[in-house]
Short mmCIF file of C-alpha atoms in Angstrom, two decimals:
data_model
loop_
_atom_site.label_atom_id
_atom_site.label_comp_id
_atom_site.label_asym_id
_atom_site.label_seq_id
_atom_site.Cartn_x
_atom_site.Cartn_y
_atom_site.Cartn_z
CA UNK A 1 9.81 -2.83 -33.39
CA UNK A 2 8.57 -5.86 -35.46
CA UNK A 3 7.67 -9.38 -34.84
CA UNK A 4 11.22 -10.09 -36.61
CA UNK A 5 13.86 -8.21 -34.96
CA UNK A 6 12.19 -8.96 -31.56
CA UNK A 7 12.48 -12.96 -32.49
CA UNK A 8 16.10 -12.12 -33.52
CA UNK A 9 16.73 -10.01 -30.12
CA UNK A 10 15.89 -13.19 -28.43
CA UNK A 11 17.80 -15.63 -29.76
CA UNK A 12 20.36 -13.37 -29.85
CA UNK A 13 20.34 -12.88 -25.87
CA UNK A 14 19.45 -17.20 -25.88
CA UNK A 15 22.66 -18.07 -27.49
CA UNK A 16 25.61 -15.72 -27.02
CA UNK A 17 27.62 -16.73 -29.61
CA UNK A 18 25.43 -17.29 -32.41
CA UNK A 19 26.42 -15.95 -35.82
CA UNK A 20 24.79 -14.06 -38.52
CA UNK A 21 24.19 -16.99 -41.05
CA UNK A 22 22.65 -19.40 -38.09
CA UNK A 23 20.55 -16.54 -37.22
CA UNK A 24 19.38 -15.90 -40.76
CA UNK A 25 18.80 -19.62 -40.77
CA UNK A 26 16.70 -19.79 -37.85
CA UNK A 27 14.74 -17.30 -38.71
CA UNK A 28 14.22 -18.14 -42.58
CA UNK A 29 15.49 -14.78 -44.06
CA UNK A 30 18.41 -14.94 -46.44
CA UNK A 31 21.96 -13.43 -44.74
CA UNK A 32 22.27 -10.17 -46.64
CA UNK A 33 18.73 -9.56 -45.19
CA UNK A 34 20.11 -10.39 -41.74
CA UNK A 35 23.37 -8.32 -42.33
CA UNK A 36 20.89 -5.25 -42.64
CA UNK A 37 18.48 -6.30 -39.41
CA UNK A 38 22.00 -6.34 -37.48
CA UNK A 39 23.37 -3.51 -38.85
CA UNK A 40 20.34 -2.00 -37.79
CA UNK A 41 20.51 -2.91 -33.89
CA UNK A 42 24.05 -1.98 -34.01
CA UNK A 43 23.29 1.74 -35.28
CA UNK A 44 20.80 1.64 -32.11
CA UNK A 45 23.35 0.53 -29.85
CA UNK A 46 21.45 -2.79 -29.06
CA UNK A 47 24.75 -4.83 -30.35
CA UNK A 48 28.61 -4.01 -29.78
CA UNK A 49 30.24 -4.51 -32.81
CA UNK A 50 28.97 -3.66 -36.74
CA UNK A 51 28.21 -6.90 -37.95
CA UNK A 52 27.91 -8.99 -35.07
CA UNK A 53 25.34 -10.55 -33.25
CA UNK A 54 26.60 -9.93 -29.47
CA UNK A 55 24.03 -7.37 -27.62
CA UNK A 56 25.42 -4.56 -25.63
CA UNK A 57 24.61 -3.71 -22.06
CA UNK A 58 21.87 -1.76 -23.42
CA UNK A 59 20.41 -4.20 -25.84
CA UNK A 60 20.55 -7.12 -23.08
CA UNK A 61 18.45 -4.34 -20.51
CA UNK A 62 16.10 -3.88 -23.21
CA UNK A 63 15.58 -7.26 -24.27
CA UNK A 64 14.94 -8.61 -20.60
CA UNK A 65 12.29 -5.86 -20.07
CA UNK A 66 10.30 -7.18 -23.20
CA UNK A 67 11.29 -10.76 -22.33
CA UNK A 68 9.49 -9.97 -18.74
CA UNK A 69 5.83 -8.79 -20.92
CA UNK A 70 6.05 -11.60 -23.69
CA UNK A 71 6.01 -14.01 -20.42
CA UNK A 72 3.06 -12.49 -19.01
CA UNK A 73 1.32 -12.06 -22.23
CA UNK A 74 2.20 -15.82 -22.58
CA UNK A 75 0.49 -16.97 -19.52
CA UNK A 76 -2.00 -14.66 -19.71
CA UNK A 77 -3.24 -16.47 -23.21
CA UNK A 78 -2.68 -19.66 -21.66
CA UNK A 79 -5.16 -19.25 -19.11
CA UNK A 80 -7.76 -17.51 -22.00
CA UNK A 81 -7.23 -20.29 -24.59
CA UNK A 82 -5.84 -23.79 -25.34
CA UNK A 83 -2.66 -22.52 -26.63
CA UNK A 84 -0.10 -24.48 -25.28
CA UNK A 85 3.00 -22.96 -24.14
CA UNK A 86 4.74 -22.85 -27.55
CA UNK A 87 2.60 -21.68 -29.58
CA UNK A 88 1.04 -19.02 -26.56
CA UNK A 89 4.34 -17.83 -26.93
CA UNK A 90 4.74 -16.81 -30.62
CA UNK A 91 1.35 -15.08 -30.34
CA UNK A 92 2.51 -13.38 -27.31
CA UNK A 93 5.13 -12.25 -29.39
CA UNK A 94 2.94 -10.87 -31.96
CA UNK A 95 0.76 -8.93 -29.20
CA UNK A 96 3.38 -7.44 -27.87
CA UNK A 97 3.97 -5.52 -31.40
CA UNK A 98 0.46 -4.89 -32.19
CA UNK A 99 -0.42 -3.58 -28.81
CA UNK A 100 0.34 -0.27 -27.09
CA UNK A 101 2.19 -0.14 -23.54
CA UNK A 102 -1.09 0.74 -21.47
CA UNK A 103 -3.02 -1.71 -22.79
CA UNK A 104 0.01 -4.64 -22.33
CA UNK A 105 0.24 -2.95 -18.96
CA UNK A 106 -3.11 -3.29 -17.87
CA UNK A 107 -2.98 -7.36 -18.95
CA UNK A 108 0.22 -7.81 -17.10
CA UNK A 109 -1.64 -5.86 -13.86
CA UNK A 110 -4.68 -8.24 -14.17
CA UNK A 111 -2.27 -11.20 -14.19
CA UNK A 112 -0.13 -10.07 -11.17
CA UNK A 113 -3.32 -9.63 -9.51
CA UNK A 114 -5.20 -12.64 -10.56
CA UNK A 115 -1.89 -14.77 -9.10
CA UNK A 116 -2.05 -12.42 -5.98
CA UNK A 117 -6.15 -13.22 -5.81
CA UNK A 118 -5.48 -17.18 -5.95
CA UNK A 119 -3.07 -16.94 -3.30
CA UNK A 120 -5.76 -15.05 -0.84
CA UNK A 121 -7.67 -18.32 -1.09
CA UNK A 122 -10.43 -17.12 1.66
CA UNK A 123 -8.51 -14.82 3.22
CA UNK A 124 -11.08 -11.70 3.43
CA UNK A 125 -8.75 -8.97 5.13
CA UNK A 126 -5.15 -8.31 5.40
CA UNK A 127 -2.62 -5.60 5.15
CA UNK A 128 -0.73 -3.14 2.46
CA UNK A 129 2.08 -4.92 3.95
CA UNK A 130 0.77 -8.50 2.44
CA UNK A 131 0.63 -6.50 -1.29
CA UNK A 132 3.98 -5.27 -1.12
CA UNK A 133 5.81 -8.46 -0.97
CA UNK A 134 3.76 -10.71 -3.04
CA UNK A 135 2.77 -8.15 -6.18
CA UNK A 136 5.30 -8.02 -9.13
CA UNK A 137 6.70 -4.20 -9.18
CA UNK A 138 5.09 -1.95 -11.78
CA UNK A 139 1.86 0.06 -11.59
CA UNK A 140 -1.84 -0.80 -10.91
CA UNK A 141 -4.67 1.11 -11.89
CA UNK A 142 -7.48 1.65 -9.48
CA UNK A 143 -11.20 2.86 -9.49
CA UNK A 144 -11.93 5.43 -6.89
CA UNK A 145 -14.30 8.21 -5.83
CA UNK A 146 -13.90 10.93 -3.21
CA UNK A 147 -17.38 11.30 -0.87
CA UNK A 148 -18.21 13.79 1.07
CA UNK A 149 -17.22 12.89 4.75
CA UNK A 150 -20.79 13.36 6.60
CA UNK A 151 -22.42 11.71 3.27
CA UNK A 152 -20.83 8.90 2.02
CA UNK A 153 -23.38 9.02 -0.65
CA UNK A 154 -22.94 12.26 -2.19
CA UNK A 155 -19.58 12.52 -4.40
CA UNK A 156 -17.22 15.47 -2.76
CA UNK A 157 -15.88 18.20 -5.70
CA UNK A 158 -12.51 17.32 -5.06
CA UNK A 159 -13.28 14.39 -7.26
CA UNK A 160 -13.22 16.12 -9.85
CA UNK A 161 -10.13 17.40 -9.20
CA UNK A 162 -7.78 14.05 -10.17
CA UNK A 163 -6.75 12.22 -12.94
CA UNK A 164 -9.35 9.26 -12.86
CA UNK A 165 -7.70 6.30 -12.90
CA UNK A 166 -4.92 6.48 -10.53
CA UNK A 167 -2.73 3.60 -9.61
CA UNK A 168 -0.73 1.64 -7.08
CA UNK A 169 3.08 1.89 -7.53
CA UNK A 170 4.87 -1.14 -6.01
CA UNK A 171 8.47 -0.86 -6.47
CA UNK A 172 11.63 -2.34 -4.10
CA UNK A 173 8.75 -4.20 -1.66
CA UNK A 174 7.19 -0.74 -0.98
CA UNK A 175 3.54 0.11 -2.46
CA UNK A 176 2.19 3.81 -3.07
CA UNK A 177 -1.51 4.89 -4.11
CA UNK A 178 -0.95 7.43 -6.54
CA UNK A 179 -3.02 10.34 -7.16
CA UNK A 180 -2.55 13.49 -9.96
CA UNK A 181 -4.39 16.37 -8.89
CA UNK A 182 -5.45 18.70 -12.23
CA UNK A 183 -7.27 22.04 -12.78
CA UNK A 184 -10.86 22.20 -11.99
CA UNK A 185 -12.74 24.93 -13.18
CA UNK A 186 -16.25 26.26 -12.02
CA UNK A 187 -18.33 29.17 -13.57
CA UNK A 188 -19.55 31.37 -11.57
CA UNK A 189 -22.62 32.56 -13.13
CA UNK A 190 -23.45 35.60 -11.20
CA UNK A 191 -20.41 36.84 -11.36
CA UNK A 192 -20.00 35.72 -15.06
CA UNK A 193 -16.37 34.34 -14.79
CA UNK A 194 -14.70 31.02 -14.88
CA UNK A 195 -12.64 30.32 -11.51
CA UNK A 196 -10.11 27.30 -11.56
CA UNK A 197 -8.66 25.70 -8.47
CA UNK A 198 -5.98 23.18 -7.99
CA UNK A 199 -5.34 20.88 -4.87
CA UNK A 200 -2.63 22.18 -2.55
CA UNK A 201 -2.30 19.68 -0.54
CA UNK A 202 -3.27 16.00 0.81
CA UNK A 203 -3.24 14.55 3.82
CA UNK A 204 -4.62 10.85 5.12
CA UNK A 205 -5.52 9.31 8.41
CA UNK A 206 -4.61 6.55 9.78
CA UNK A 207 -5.05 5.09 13.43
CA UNK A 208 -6.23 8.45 14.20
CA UNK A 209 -3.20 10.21 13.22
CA UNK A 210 -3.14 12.74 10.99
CA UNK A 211 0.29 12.11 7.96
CA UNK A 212 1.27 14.26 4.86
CA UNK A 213 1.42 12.74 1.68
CA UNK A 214 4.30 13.10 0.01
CA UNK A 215 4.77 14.71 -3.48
CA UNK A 216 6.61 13.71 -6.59
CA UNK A 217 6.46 14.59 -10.38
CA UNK A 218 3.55 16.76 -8.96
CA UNK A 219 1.48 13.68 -7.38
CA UNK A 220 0.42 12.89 -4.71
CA UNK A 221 1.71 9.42 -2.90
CA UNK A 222 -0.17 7.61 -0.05
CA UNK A 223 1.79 4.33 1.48
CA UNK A 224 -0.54 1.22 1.84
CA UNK A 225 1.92 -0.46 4.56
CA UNK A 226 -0.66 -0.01 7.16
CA UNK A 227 -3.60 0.25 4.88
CA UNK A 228 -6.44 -2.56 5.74
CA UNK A 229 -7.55 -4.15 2.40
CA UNK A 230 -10.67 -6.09 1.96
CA UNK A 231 -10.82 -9.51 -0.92
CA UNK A 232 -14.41 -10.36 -2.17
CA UNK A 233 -13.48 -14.03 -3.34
CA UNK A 234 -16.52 -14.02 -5.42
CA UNK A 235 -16.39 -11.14 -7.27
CA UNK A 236 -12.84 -11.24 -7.22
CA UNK A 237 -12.69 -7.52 -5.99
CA UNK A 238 -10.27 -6.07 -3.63
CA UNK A 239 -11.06 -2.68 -2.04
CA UNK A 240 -9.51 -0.05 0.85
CA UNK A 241 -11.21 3.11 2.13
CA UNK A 242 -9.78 6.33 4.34
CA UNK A 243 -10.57 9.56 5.14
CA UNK A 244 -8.25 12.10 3.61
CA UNK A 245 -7.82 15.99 4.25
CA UNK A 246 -7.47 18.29 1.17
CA UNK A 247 -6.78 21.85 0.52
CA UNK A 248 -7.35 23.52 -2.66
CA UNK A 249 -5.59 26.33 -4.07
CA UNK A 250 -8.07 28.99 -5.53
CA UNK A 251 -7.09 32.02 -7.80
CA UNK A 252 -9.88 34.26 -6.16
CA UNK A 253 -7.93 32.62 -2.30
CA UNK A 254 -7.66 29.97 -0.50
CA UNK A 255 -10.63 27.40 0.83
CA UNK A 256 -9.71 25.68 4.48
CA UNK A 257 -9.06 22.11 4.60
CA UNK A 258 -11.62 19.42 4.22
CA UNK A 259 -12.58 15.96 5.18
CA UNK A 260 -13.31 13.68 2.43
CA UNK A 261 -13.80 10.03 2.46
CA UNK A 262 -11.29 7.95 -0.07
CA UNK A 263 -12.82 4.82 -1.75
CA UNK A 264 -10.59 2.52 -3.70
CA UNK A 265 -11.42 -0.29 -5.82
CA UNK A 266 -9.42 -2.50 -7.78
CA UNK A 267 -11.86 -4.68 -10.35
#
């Protein structure tokens, strides 16, 4: 969508009752020009009547949700410039039609986190818990790398065997580490074949007791409640380790579960 209808969108959603020549007005087009913008969002369901300038339920959801990104694009080029608010706010505007969703999302993560990072103050350790009620909802990507579990310094082959980065979900106060398991694939040169394996299963450990992760949209979800995270005020790093137990499905059979030490870093 351009710059233009998203400036029309919200003034549309600012003032309820504005008409089609004030909106042509404030927005320097000429009214047969706005007629055809209009006509436009009503053919996309965004307004309720041909012609008119009211959104629908569905234009006023979709509005907010880009209303919520141009705000955090706005700070986030207040803090990185001398922009004041007004003018941080038309270029936010612009951003959010040049860039792509992953990359707005990734801004909008650094913000939420720089906010949550100022908060922390010198606060060093504290709980999953603490993240769930003070990080905006929406997803967090993380840096992480599987070890083996009597070598912390040698990288287990079950990290090869996720999508790299995964994230942190936080949604309704409750925060999940998310992990996608995909296909790994070995040759066996002896033998002269390719084998592939996929993981079966996940577990984690907590307080010495053994839990299931539990699966969705074939992922893998770990809850941080009781997860112990660690702040490094200086490098303005947050981090979490634990010792996970994974299975992996083979085509040639099955390998027994194995230890495997989880570190997770968000940067």
């Amino acid at each position: 969508m351009t710059t233009e209808k998203i400036k029309s969108l919200l003034l549309m959603n600012e003032n309820k009752k504005i008409t089609v020549t004030l909106l042509a007005k404030k927005m320097n087009v000429s009214k047969a020009t706005m007629s055809r913008m209009i006509n436009t969002f009503y053919e996309q369901g965004l307004t309720l009547d041909k012609g008119k300038c009211q959104l629908s339920k569905k234009g006023q959801e979709y509005i907010e949700k880009i209303q919520e990104k141009i705000k955090n694009l706005t700070y986030w080029l207040q803090e990185t410039s001398h922009l004041n608010e007004k003018e941080a706010r038309q270029e936010a505007i612009k951003l959010y039609t040049t860039l792509n969703d992953e990359t707005i999302e990734r801004i909008c993560s650094r913000i939420h986190f720089n906010k949550v990072f100022d908060q922390l103050g010198d606060l060093v350790e504290f709980s999953g818990h603490y993240l769930e009620h003070h990080l905006e909802p929406g997803k967090y990507n993380f840096s992480f790398t599987l070890f083996h579990y009597k070598d912390a310094n040698v990288h287990s082959m079950a990290n090869r065997g996720f999508e790299h980065p995964a994230y942190l979900l936080i949604e309704h106060h409750q925060g999940f580490l998310v992990f996608q398991p995909i296909e790994m694939k070995k040759e066996l040169l002896k033998e002269r074949i390719t084998i592939s394996s996929k993981l079966k299963s996940m577990k984690y450990l907590i307080q010495n007791k053994e839990c299931d992760c539990f699966e969705k949209n074939d992922c893998f979800y770990i809850p941080i409640t009781d997860l112990n995270f660690f702040y490094t005020k200086e490098e303005r790093l947050m981090q979490t380790s634990l010792t996970v137990k994974l299975k992996v499905n083979l085509l040639k059979g099955h390998m027994p579960e194995n230890l495997a030490l989880l570190k997770i870093l968000f940067h």
